[in-house]
CSV table of C-alpha atoms in Angstrom, one decimal:
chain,number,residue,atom,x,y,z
A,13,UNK,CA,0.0,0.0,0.0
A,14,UNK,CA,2.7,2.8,0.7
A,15,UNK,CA,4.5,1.6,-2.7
A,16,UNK,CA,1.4,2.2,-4.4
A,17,UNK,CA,0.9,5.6,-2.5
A,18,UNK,CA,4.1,6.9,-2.8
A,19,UNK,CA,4.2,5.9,-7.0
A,20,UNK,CA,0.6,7.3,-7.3
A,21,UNK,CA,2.1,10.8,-5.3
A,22,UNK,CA,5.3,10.7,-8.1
A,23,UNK,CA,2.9,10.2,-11.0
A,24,UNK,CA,1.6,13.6,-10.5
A,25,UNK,CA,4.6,15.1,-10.1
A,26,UNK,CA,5.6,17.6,-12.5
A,27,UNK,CA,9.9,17.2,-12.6
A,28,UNK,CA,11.5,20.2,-13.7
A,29,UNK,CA,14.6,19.0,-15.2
A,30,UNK,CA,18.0,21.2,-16.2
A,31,UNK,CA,20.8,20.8,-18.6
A,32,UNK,CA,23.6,19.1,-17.6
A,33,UNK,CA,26.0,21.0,-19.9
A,34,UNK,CA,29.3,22.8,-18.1
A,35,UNK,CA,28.8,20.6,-15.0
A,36,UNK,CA,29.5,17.0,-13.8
A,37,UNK,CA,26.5,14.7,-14.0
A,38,UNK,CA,25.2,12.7,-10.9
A,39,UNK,CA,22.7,10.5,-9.6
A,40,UNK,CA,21.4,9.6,-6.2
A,41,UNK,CA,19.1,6.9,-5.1
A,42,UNK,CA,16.2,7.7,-2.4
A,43,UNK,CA,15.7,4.5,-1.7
A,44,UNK,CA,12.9,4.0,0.3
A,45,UNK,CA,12.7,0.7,2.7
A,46,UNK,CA,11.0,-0.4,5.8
A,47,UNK,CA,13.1,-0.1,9.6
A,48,UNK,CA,13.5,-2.7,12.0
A,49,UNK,CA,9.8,-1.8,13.5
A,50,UNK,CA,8.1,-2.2,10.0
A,51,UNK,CA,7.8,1.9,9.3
A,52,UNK,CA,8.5,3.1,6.5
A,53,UNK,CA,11.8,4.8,5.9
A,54,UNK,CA,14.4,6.4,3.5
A,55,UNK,CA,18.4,5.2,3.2
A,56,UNK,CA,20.9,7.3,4.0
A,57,UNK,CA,25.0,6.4,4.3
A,58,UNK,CA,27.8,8.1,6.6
A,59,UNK,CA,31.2,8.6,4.2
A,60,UNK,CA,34.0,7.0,5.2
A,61,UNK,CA,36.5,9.4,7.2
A,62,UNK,CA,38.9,8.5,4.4
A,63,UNK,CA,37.3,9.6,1.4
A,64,UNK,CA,39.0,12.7,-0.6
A,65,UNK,CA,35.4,14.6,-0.3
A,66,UNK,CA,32.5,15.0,1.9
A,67,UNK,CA,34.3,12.7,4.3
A,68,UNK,CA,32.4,11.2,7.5
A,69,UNK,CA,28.9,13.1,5.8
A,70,UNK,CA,25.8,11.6,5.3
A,71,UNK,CA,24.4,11.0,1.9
A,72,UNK,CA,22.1,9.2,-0.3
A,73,UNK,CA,23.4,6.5,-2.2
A,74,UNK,CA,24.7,8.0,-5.5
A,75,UNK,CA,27.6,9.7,-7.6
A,76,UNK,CA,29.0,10.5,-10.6
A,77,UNK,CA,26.9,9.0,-13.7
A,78,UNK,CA,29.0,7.1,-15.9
A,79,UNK,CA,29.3,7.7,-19.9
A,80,UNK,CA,27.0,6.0,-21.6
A,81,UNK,CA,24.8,5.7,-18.4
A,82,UNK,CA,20.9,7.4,-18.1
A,83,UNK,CA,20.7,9.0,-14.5
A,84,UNK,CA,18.5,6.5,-13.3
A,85,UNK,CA,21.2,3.5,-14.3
A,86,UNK,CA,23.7,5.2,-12.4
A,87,UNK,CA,22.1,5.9,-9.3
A,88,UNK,CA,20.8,1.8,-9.7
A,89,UNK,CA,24.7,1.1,-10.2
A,90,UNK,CA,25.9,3.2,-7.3
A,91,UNK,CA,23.7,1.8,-4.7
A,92,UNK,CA,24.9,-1.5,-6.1
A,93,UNK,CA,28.2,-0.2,-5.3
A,94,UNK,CA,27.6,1.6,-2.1
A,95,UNK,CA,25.2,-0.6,-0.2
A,96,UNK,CA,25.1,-4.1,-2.1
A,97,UNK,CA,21.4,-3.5,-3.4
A,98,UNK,CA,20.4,-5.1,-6.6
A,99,UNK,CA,17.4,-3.3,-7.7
A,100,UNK,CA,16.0,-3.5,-11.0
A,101,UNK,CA,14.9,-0.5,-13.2
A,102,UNK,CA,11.0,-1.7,-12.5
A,103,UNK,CA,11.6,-0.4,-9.0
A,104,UNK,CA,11.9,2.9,-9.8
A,105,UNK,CA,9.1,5.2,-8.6
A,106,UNK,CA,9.7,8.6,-10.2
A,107,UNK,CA,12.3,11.1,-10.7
A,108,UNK,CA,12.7,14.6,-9.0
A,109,UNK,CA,14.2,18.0,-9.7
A,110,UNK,CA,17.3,17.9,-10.4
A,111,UNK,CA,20.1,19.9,-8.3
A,112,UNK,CA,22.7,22.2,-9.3
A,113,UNK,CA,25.5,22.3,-6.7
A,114,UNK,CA,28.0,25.3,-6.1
A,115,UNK,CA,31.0,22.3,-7.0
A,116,UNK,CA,29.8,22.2,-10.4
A,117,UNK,CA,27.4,19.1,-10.1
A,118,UNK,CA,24.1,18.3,-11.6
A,119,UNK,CA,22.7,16.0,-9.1
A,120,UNK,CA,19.4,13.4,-10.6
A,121,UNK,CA,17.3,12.3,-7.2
A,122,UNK,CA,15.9,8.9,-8.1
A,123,UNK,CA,12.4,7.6,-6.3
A,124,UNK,CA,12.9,3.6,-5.9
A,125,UNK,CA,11.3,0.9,-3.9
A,126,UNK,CA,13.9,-1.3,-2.2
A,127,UNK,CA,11.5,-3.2,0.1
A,128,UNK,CA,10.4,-4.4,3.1
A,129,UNK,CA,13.1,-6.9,3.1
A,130,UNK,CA,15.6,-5.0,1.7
A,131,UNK,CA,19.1,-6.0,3.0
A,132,UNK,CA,22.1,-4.3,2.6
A,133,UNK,CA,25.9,-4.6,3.5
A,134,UNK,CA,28.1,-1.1,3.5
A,135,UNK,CA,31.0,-1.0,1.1
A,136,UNK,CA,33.8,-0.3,3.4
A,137,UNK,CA,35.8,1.8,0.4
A,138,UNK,CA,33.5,4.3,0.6
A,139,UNK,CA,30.1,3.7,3.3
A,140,UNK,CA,31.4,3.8,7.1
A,141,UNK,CA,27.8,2.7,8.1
A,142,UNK,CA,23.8,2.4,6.3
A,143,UNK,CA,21.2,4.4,8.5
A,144,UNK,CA,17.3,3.7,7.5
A,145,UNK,CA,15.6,7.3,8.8
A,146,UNK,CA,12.3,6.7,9.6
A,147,UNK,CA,9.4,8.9,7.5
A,148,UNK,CA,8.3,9.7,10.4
A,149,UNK,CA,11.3,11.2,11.7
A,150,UNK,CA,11.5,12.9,8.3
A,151,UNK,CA,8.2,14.4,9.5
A,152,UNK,CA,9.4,15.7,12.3
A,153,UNK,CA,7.7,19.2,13.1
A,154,UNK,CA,10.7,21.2,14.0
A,155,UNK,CA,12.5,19.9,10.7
A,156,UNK,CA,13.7,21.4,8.2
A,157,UNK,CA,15.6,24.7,9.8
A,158,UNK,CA,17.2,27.1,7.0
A,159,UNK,CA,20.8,28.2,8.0
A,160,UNK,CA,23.8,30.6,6.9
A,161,UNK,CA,26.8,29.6,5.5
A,162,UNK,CA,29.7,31.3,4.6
A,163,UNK,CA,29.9,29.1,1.2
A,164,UNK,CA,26.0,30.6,-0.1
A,165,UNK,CA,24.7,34.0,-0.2
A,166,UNK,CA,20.9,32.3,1.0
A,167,UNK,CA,19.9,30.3,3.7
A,168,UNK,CA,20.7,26.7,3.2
A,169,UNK,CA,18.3,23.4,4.1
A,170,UNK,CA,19.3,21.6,7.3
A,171,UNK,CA,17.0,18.4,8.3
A,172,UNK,CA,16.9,17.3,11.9
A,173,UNK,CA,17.5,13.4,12.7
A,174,UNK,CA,17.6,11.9,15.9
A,175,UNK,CA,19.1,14.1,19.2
A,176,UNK,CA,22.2,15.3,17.6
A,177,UNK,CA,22.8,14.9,13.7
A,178,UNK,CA,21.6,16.5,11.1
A,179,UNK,CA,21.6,16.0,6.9
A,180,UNK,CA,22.7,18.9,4.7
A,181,UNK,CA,22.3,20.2,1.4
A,182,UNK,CA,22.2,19.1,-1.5
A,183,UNK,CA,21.1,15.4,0.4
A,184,UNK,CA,18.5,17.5,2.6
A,185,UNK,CA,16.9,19.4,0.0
A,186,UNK,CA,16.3,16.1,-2.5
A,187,UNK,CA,14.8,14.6,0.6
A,188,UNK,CA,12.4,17.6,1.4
A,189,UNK,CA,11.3,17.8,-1.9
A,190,UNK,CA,10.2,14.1,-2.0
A,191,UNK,CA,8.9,14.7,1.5
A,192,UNK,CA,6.9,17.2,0.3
């Protein structure tokens, strides 16, 4: 039933893409999976401390698409990669805005179903650890909160999660807009 929902939500959806031309191409996966208590729930990884960017951050399962590759195969491949999750391209539920970053990325957010059962193992290369964030925490009422940062001239997109963490922009902005 919250498969069906959510797809039924996408389908109306009106995406409004942008060109890719002058910037890097990416892809993310919100993948969207049950928790341990059976509630529905979103994947999110923490970086390795050793990568050469966005080290020890959280993120959504994705990166750089591939020549050759459509956004949605590369964000399939990278959570392959990432997170050991075969998905097929049947599980995709839609597609949302696509992001323009201040490093000169175009970032794709793909919708896809991974399941109740979904199980997944971290690649140690690049995922320090596989968080499942509860929709309902993603509903949270004191969440989002914009913030200054030195790096934008506008407020930026902070979403709260548990006590202590938080997920940032461009992650927290692709998971607002499928939120809303």
């Amino acid at each position: 039933a919250m498969r069906a929902r959510i797809a039924a939500n996408l389908l109306g959806f009106h995406r409004a893409p942008a060109s890719a031309e002058g910037l890097k191409h990416a892809a993310v996966a919100i993948t969207l999976v049950r928790d341990d208590k059976g509630e529905g729930a979103y994947v999110l990884t923490r970086r390795t401390p050793r990568l050469n960017s966005h080290a020890g951050q959280f993120a959504l399962p994705g990166g750089r698409i591939d020549e050759g590759e459509t956004p949605i195969e590369g964000a399939l491949r990278e959570l392959r990669e990432e997170v050991n999750l075969h998905l097929r391209e049947d599980a995709v539920l839609g597609v949302l805005d696509d992001y323009q970053t201040q490093s000169g990325y175009l970032i794709t957010p793909i919708v896809v179903w991974g399941g109740a059962e979904a199980e997944m193992e971290a690649n140690p290369h690049e995922v320090a650890r596989i968080h499942r964030i509860t929709f309902r925490e993603l509903n949270r009422p004191d969440s989002p909160e914009f913030v200054d940062i030195p790096e934008s001239e506008r407020p930026v997109i902070r979403l709260l999660m548990g006590d202590d963490d938080a997920l940032h922009a461009p992650s927290a902005a692709m998971v607002y807009q499928f939120r809303e």
